Coordinates of C-alpha atoms and ligand atoms in Angstrom, one line a residue:
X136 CA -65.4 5.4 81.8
X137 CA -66.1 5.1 78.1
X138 CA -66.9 3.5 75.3
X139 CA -63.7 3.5 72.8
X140 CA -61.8 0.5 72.8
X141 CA -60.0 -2.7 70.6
X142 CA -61.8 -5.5 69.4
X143 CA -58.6 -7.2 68.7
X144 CA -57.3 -5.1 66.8
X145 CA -59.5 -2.4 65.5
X146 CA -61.0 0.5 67.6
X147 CA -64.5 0.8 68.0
X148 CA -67.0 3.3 69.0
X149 CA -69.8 1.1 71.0
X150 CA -70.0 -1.4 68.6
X151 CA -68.9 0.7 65.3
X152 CA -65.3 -0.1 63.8
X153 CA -64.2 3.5 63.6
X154 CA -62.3 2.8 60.3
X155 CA -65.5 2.2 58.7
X156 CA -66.7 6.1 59.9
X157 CA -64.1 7.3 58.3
X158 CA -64.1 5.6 55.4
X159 CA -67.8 6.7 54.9
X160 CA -67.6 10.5 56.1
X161 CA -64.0 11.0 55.5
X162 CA -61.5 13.1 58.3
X163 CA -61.0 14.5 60.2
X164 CA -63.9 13.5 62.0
X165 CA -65.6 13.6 65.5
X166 CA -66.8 10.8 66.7
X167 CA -69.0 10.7 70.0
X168 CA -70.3 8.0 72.2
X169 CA -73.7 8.1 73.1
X170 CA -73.8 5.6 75.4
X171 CA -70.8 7.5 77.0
X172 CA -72.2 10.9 76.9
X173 CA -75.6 9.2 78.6
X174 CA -73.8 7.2 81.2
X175 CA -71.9 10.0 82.8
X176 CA -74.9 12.4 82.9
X177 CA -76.6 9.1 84.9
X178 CA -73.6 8.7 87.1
X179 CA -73.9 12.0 88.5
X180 CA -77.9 11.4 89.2
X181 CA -77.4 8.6 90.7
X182 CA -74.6 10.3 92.9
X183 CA -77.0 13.3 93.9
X184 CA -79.6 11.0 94.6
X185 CA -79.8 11.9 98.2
X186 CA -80.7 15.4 97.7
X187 CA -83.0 17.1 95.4
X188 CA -81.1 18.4 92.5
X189 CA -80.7 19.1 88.9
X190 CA -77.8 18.5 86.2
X191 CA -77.2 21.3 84.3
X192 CA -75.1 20.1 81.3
X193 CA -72.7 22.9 80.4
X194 CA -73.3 23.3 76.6
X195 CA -70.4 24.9 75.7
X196 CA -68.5 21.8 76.4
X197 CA -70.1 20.3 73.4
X198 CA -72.8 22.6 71.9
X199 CA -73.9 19.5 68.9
X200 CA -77.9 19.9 69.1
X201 CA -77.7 15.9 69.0
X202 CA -75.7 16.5 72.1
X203 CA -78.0 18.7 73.7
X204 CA -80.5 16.3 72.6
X205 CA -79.0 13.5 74.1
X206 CA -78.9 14.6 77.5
X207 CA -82.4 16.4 77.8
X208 CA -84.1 13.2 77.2
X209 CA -82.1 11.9 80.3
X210 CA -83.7 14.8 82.1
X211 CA -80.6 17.3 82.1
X212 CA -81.4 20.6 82.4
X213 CA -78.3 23.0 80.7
X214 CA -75.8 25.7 81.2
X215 CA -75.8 28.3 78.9
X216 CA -73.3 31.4 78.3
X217 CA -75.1 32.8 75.2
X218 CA -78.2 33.9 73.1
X219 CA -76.5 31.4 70.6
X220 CA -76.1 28.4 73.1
X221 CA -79.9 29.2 74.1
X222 CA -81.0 29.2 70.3
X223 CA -79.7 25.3 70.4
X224 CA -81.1 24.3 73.5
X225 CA -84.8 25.9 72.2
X226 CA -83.8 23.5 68.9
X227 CA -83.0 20.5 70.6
X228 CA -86.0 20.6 72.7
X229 CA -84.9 21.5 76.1
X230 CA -87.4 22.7 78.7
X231 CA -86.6 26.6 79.5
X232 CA -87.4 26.2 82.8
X233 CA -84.4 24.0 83.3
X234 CA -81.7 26.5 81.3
X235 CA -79.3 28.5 83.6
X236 CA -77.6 31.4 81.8
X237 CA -73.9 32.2 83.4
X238 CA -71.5 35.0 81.5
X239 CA -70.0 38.3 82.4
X240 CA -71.2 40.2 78.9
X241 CA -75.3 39.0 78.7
X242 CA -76.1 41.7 76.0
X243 CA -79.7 43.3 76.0
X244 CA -81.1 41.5 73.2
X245 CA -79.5 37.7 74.7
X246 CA -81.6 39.4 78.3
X247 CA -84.7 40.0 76.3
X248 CA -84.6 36.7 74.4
X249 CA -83.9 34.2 78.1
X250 CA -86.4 36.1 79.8
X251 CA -89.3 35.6 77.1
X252 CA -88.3 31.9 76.8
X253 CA -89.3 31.7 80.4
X254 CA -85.5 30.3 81.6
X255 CA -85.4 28.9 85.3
X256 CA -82.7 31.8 86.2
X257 CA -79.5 34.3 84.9
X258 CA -76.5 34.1 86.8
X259 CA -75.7 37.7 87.8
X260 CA -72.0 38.8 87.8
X261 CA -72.8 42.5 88.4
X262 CA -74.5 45.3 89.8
X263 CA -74.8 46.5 85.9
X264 CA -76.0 43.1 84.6
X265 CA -78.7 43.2 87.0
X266 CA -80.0 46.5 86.4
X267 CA -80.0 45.5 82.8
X268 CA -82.3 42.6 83.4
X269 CA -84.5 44.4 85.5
X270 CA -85.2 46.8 83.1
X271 CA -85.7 44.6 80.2
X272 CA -88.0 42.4 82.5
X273 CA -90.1 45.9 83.1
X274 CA -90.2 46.8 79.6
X275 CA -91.3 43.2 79.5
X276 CA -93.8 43.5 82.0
X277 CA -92.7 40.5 84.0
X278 CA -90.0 39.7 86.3
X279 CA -86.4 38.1 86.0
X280 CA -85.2 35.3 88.4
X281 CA -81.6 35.5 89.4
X282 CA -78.8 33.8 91.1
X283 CA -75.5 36.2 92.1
X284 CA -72.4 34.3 90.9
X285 CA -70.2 34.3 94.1
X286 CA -66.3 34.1 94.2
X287 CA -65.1 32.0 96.4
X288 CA -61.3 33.1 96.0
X289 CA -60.2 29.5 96.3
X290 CA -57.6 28.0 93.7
X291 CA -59.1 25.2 92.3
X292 CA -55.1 24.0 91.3
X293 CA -55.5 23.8 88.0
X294 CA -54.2 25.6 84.5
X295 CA -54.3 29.5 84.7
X296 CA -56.7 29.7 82.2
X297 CA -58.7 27.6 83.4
X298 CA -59.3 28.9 87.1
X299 CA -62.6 31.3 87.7
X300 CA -62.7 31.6 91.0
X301 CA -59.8 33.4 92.7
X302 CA -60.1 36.9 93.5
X303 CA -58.3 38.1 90.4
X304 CA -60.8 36.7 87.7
X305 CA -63.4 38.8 85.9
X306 CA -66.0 36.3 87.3
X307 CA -68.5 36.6 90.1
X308 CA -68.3 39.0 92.8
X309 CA -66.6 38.7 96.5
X310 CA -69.3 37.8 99.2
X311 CA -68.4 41.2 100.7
X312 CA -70.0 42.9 97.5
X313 CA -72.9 40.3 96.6
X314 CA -74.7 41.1 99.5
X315 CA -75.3 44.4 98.2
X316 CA -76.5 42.8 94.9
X317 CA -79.4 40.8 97.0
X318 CA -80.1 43.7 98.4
X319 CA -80.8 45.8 95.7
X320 CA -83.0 43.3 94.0
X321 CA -85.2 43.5 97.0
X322 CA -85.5 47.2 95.8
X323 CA -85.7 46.2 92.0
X324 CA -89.7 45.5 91.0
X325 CA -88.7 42.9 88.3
X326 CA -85.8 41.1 89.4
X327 CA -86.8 38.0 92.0
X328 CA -83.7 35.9 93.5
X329 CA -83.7 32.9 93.3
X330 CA -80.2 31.2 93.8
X331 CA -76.5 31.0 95.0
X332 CA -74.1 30.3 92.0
X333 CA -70.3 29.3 91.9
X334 CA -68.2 27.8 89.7
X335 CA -64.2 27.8 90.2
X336 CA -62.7 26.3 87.3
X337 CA -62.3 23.3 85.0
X338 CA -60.3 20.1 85.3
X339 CA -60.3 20.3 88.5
X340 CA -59.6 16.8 89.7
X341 CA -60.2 16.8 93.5
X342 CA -63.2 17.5 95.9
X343 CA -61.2 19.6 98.2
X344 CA -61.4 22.9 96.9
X345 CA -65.3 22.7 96.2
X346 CA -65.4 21.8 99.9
X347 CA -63.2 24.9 100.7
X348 CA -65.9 26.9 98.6
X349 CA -68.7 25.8 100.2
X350 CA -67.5 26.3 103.7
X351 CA -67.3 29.7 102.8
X352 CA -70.7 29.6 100.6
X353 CA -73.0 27.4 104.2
X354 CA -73.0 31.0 106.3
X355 CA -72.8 33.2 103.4
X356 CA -75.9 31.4 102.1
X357 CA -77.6 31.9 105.8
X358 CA -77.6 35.6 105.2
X359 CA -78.6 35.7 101.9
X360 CA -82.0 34.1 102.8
X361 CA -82.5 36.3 105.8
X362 CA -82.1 39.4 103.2
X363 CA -83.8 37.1 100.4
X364 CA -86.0 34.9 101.5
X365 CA -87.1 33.5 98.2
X366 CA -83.8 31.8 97.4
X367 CA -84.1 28.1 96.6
X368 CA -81.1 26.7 94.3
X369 CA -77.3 26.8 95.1
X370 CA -75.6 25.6 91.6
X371 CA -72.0 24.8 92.4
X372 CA -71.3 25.4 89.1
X373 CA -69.1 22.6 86.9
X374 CA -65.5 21.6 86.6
X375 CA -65.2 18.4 88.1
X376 CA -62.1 16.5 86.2
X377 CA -61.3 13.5 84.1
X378 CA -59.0 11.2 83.0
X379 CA -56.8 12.3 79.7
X380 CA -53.3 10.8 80.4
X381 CA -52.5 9.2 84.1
X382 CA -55.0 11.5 86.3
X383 CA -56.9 10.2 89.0
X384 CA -59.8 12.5 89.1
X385 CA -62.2 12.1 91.8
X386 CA -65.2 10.0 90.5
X387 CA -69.0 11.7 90.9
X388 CA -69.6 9.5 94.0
X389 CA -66.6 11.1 95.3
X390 CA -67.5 14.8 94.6
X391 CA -71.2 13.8 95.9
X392 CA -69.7 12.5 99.5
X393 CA -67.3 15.1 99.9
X394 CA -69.6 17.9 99.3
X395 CA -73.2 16.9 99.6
X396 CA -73.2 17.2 103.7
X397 CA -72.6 20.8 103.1
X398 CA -75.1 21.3 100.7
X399 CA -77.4 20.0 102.9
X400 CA -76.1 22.5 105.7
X401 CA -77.5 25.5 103.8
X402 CA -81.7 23.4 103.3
X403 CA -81.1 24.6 99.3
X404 CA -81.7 22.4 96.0
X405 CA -78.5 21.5 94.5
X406 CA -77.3 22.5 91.0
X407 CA -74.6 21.6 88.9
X408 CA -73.3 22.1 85.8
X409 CA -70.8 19.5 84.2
X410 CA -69.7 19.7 81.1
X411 CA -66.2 18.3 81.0
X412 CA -67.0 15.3 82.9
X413 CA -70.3 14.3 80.3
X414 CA -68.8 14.9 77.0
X415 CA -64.9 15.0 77.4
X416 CA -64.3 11.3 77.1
X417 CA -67.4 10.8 74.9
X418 CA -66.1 12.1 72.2
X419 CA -62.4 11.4 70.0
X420 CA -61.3 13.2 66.9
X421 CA -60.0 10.8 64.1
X422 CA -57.4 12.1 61.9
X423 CA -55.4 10.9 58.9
X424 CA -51.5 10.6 58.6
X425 CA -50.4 12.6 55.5
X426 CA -46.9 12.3 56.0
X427 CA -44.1 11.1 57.8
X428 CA -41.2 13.9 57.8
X429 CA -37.9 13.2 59.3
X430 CA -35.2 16.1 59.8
X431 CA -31.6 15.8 61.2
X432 CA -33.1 16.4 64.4
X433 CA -36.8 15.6 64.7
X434 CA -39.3 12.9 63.3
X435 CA -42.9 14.8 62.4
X436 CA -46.2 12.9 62.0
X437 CA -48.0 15.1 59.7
X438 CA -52.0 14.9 60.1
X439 CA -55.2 16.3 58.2
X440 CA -56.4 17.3 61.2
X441 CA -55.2 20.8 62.7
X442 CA -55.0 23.0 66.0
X443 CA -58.5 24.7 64.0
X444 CA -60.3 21.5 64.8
X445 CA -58.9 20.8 68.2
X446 CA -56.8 23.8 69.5
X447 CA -56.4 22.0 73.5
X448 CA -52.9 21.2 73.3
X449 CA -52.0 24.8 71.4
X450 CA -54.1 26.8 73.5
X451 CA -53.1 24.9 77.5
X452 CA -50.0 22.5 76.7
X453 CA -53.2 19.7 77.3
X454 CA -52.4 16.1 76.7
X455 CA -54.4 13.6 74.7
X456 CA -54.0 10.6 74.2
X457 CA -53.1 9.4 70.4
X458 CA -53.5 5.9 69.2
X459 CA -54.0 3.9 66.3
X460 CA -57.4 3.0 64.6
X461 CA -55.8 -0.1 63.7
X462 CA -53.2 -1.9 66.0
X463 CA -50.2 -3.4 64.2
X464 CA -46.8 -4.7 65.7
X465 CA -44.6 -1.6 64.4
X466 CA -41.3 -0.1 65.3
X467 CA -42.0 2.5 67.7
X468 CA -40.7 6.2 67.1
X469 CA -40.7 9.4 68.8
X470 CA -42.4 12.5 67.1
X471 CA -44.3 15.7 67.0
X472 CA -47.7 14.9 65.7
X473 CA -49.2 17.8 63.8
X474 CA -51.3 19.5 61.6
X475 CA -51.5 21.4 58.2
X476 CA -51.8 24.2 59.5
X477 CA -49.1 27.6 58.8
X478 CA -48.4 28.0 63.0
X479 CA -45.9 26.5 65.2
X480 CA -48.4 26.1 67.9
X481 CA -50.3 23.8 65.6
X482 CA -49.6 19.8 67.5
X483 CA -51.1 18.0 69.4
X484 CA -48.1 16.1 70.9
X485 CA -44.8 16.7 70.8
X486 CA -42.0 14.0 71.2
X487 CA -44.4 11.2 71.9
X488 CA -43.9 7.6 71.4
X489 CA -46.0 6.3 68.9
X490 CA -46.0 3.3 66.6
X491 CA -44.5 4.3 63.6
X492 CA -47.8 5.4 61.3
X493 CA -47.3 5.3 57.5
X494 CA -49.2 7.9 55.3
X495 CA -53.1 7.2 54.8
X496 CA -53.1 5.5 58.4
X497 CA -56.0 6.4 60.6
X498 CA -54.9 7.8 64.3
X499 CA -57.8 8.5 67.0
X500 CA -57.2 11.3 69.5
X501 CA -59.0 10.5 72.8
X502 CA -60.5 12.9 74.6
X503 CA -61.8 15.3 72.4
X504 CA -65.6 15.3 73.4
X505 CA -65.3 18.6 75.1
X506 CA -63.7 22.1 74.3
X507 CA -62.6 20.7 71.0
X508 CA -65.2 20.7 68.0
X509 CA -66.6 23.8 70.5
X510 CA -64.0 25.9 70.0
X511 CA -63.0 24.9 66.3
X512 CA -62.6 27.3 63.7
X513 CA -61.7 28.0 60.5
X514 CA -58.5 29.7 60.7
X515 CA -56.3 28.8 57.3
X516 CA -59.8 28.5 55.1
X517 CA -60.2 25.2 56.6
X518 CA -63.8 23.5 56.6
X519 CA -65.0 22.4 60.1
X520 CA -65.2 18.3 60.5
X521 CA -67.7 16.7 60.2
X522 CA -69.4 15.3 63.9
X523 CA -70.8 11.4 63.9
X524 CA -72.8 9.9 66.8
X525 CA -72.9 6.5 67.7
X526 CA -75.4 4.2 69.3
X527 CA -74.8 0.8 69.9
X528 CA -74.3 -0.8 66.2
X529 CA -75.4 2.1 64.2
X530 CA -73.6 6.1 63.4
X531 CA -75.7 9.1 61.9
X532 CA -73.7 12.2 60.5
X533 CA -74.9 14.8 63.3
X534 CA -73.0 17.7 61.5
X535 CA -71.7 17.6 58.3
X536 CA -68.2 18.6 57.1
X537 CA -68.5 21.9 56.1
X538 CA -68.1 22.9 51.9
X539 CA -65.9 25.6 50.5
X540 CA -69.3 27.4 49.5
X541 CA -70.0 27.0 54.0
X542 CA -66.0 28.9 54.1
X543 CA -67.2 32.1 51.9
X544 CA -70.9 32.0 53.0
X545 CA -72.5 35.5 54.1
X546 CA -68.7 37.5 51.8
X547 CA -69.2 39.9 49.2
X548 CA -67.4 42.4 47.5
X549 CA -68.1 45.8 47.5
X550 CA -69.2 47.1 44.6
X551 CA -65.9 49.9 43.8
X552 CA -64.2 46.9 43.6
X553 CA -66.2 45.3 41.0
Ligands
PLP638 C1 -67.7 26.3 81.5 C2 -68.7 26.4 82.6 C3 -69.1 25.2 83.2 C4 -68.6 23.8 82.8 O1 -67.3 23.6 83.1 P1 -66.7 22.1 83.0 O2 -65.3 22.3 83.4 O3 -66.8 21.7 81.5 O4 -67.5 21.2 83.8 C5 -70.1 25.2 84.2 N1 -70.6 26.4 84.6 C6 -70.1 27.6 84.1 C7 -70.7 28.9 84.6 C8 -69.2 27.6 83.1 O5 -68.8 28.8 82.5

């Protein structure tokens, strides 16, 4: 599952004691698991073995160009959702003509840009976005391959925010409506479709509601190729779960059995586009105990690492794991572990068991490979962490920490205030 674990009692990346990352590059810091990251994009291969396919790996999971780079030269192809995700695939060497573009607000210059790098196809999520791309592909004087992002209206059972296929959400259009769409790019001169897309929602941790999808998707997919007959791909998009706490997600063989039969129903190559499942556990975030603060009614851990650098728990209640980088018998207490920063919401556990950590102690928060350094920022003026990557004996600094120069880069002050 991955590759974080005690040798006796010291964690280790692969075979690197994490104390001695952190005592080289400092914290917080990400550490990720190549071998991890590599294994989970092979166990879904192997799993789609019987049908012809492609992995898109969903970059915004984990957008590290030695990520990226990682994966490609397993053969993935990638997910993107922006002009800026594209820019790193293009610098991590990924081959366009694997690159799927998803995302309800394409802009005309992120259009221009795809189409000129030659990408395999944009996933359409309305009548507007498509007339956009057809007319950039005219002014282009080529022609735009599509997929329409379909709805399902399932509910994939996970967090609200992390559902994308019910009828409410601002993504994909009802079957009822996307038939239209394939119509009118029959009528559009350079707009050719391509493919079927879904994607329902993240964390999901059961096969049943992409099997509920694609029941819907095997005769809506039968009339899309009489009305175009030059459709190829369905991508089933991403989302498939994993373990943080005590979840029992189904495993890629699972996912593959349950919903490959159907797949085969509709004669179309498969796509799909994990992201979660490759990088979430291949990745921790290793933070330092500042201080241990007791109050009449609480116990605080007090961390140099804050919601900036990993905002899960603050921004869905998510629960990670939390252990020590170094195991000692200790008196175990119960306490809110957070950060520096000036917001409640700023923890990532509250009233969890722990032993007792004293100040300058390393702690190692598990599952942090996807959705965290993605989505960090620099909210309170603090510099992003630095991001490591192991393999096998050895770590390279993939991203340095950021300076306070990086913090005020690209500011000035006007000159009537000089
Ligand atoms: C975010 C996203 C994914 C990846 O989702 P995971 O839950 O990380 O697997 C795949 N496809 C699209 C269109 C997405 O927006």
């Amino acid at each position: 599952m991955h590759d974080f674990y005690y040798k006796s009692r010291r964690f280790c990346c692969e075979s690197v004691d994490v104390t001695e990352v952190a005592r080289s590059i400092g914290t917080p810091v990400y550490v990720y698991s190549h071998k991890t990251l590599t294994d989970h994009y092979k166990k879904w291969d192997r799993a789609l073995s019987g049908v012809e396919h492609m992995i898109c790996f969903s970059v915004k999971s984990s957008s590290n160009i030695a990520v990226i780079r990682a994966l490609v030269r397993c053969g993935a192809g990638l997910d993107i959702v922006s002009g800026g995700e594209l820019f790193r695939a293009l610098t991590a060497g990924a081959d366009p003509a694997k690159v799927v573009f998803a995302g309800v607000g394409k802009t005309e210059e992120e259009i221009a840009l795809a189409i000129k790098e030659g990408i395999l196809m944009f996933t359409v999520e309305s009548m507007g976005e498509l007339e956009l791309i057809n007319k950039v592909a005219g002014s282009l004087s080529t022609e735009a391959r599509i997929a329409v992002r379909i709805n399902p209206d399932v509910d994939p059972g996970t967090h609200k925010y992390l559902k994308t296929g019910k009828k409410q959400s601002k993504f994909g259009l009802e079957m009822e409506n996307a038939y239209e769409v394939y119509e009118a790019v029959n009528a559009m001169p350079n707009v050719a479709a391509k493919g079927i897309q879904m994607h329902i929602g993240s964390q999901i941790t059961d096969a049943a509601p992409y099997v509920e999808s694609l029941e819907k998707m095997v005769p809506f997919s039968e009339r899309v190729k009489k009305i175009c007959p030059g459709v190829e791909y369905l991508d089933i998009g991403g989302g498939m779960g994993i373990v943080y706490t005590n979840e029992t997600p189904a495993t890629a063989d699972d996912f593959a059995k349950a919903v490959l039969p159907l797949v085969k129903e509709t004669g179309l190559k498969l796509i799909v586009e994990p992201g979660r499942f490759i990088a979430g556990n291949a990745g921790i975030l290793v933070v330092k105990a500042l201080y241990v603060k007791r109050t009449p009614s609480k116990t605080f851990v007090i961390v140099d690492g804050g919601m900036n650098d990993l905002i899960r728990p603050a921004l869905y209640g998510a629960r990670h794991e939390i252990v020590p980088v170094v195991r000692e018998e200790r008196e175990t207490i119960t306490a809110d572990i957070v950060g520096p920063v000036c917001e409640s919401g700023d923890f990532f556990a509250r009233e969890r068991e722990i032993p007792a950590p004293r100040s300058g102690e390393l702690l190692a928060i598990m599952g942090a490979g996807a959705y965290c350094f993605s989505m960090s920022s620099n909210y309170n003026s603090r510099p992003r962490a630095a991001e490591v990557m192991v393999h096998g004996g050895e770590f390279e600094v993939v991203r340095k920490r950021e300076t306070y120069e990086d913090l005020v880069r690209g500011e000035s002050v006007p000159d009537f205030l000089l």
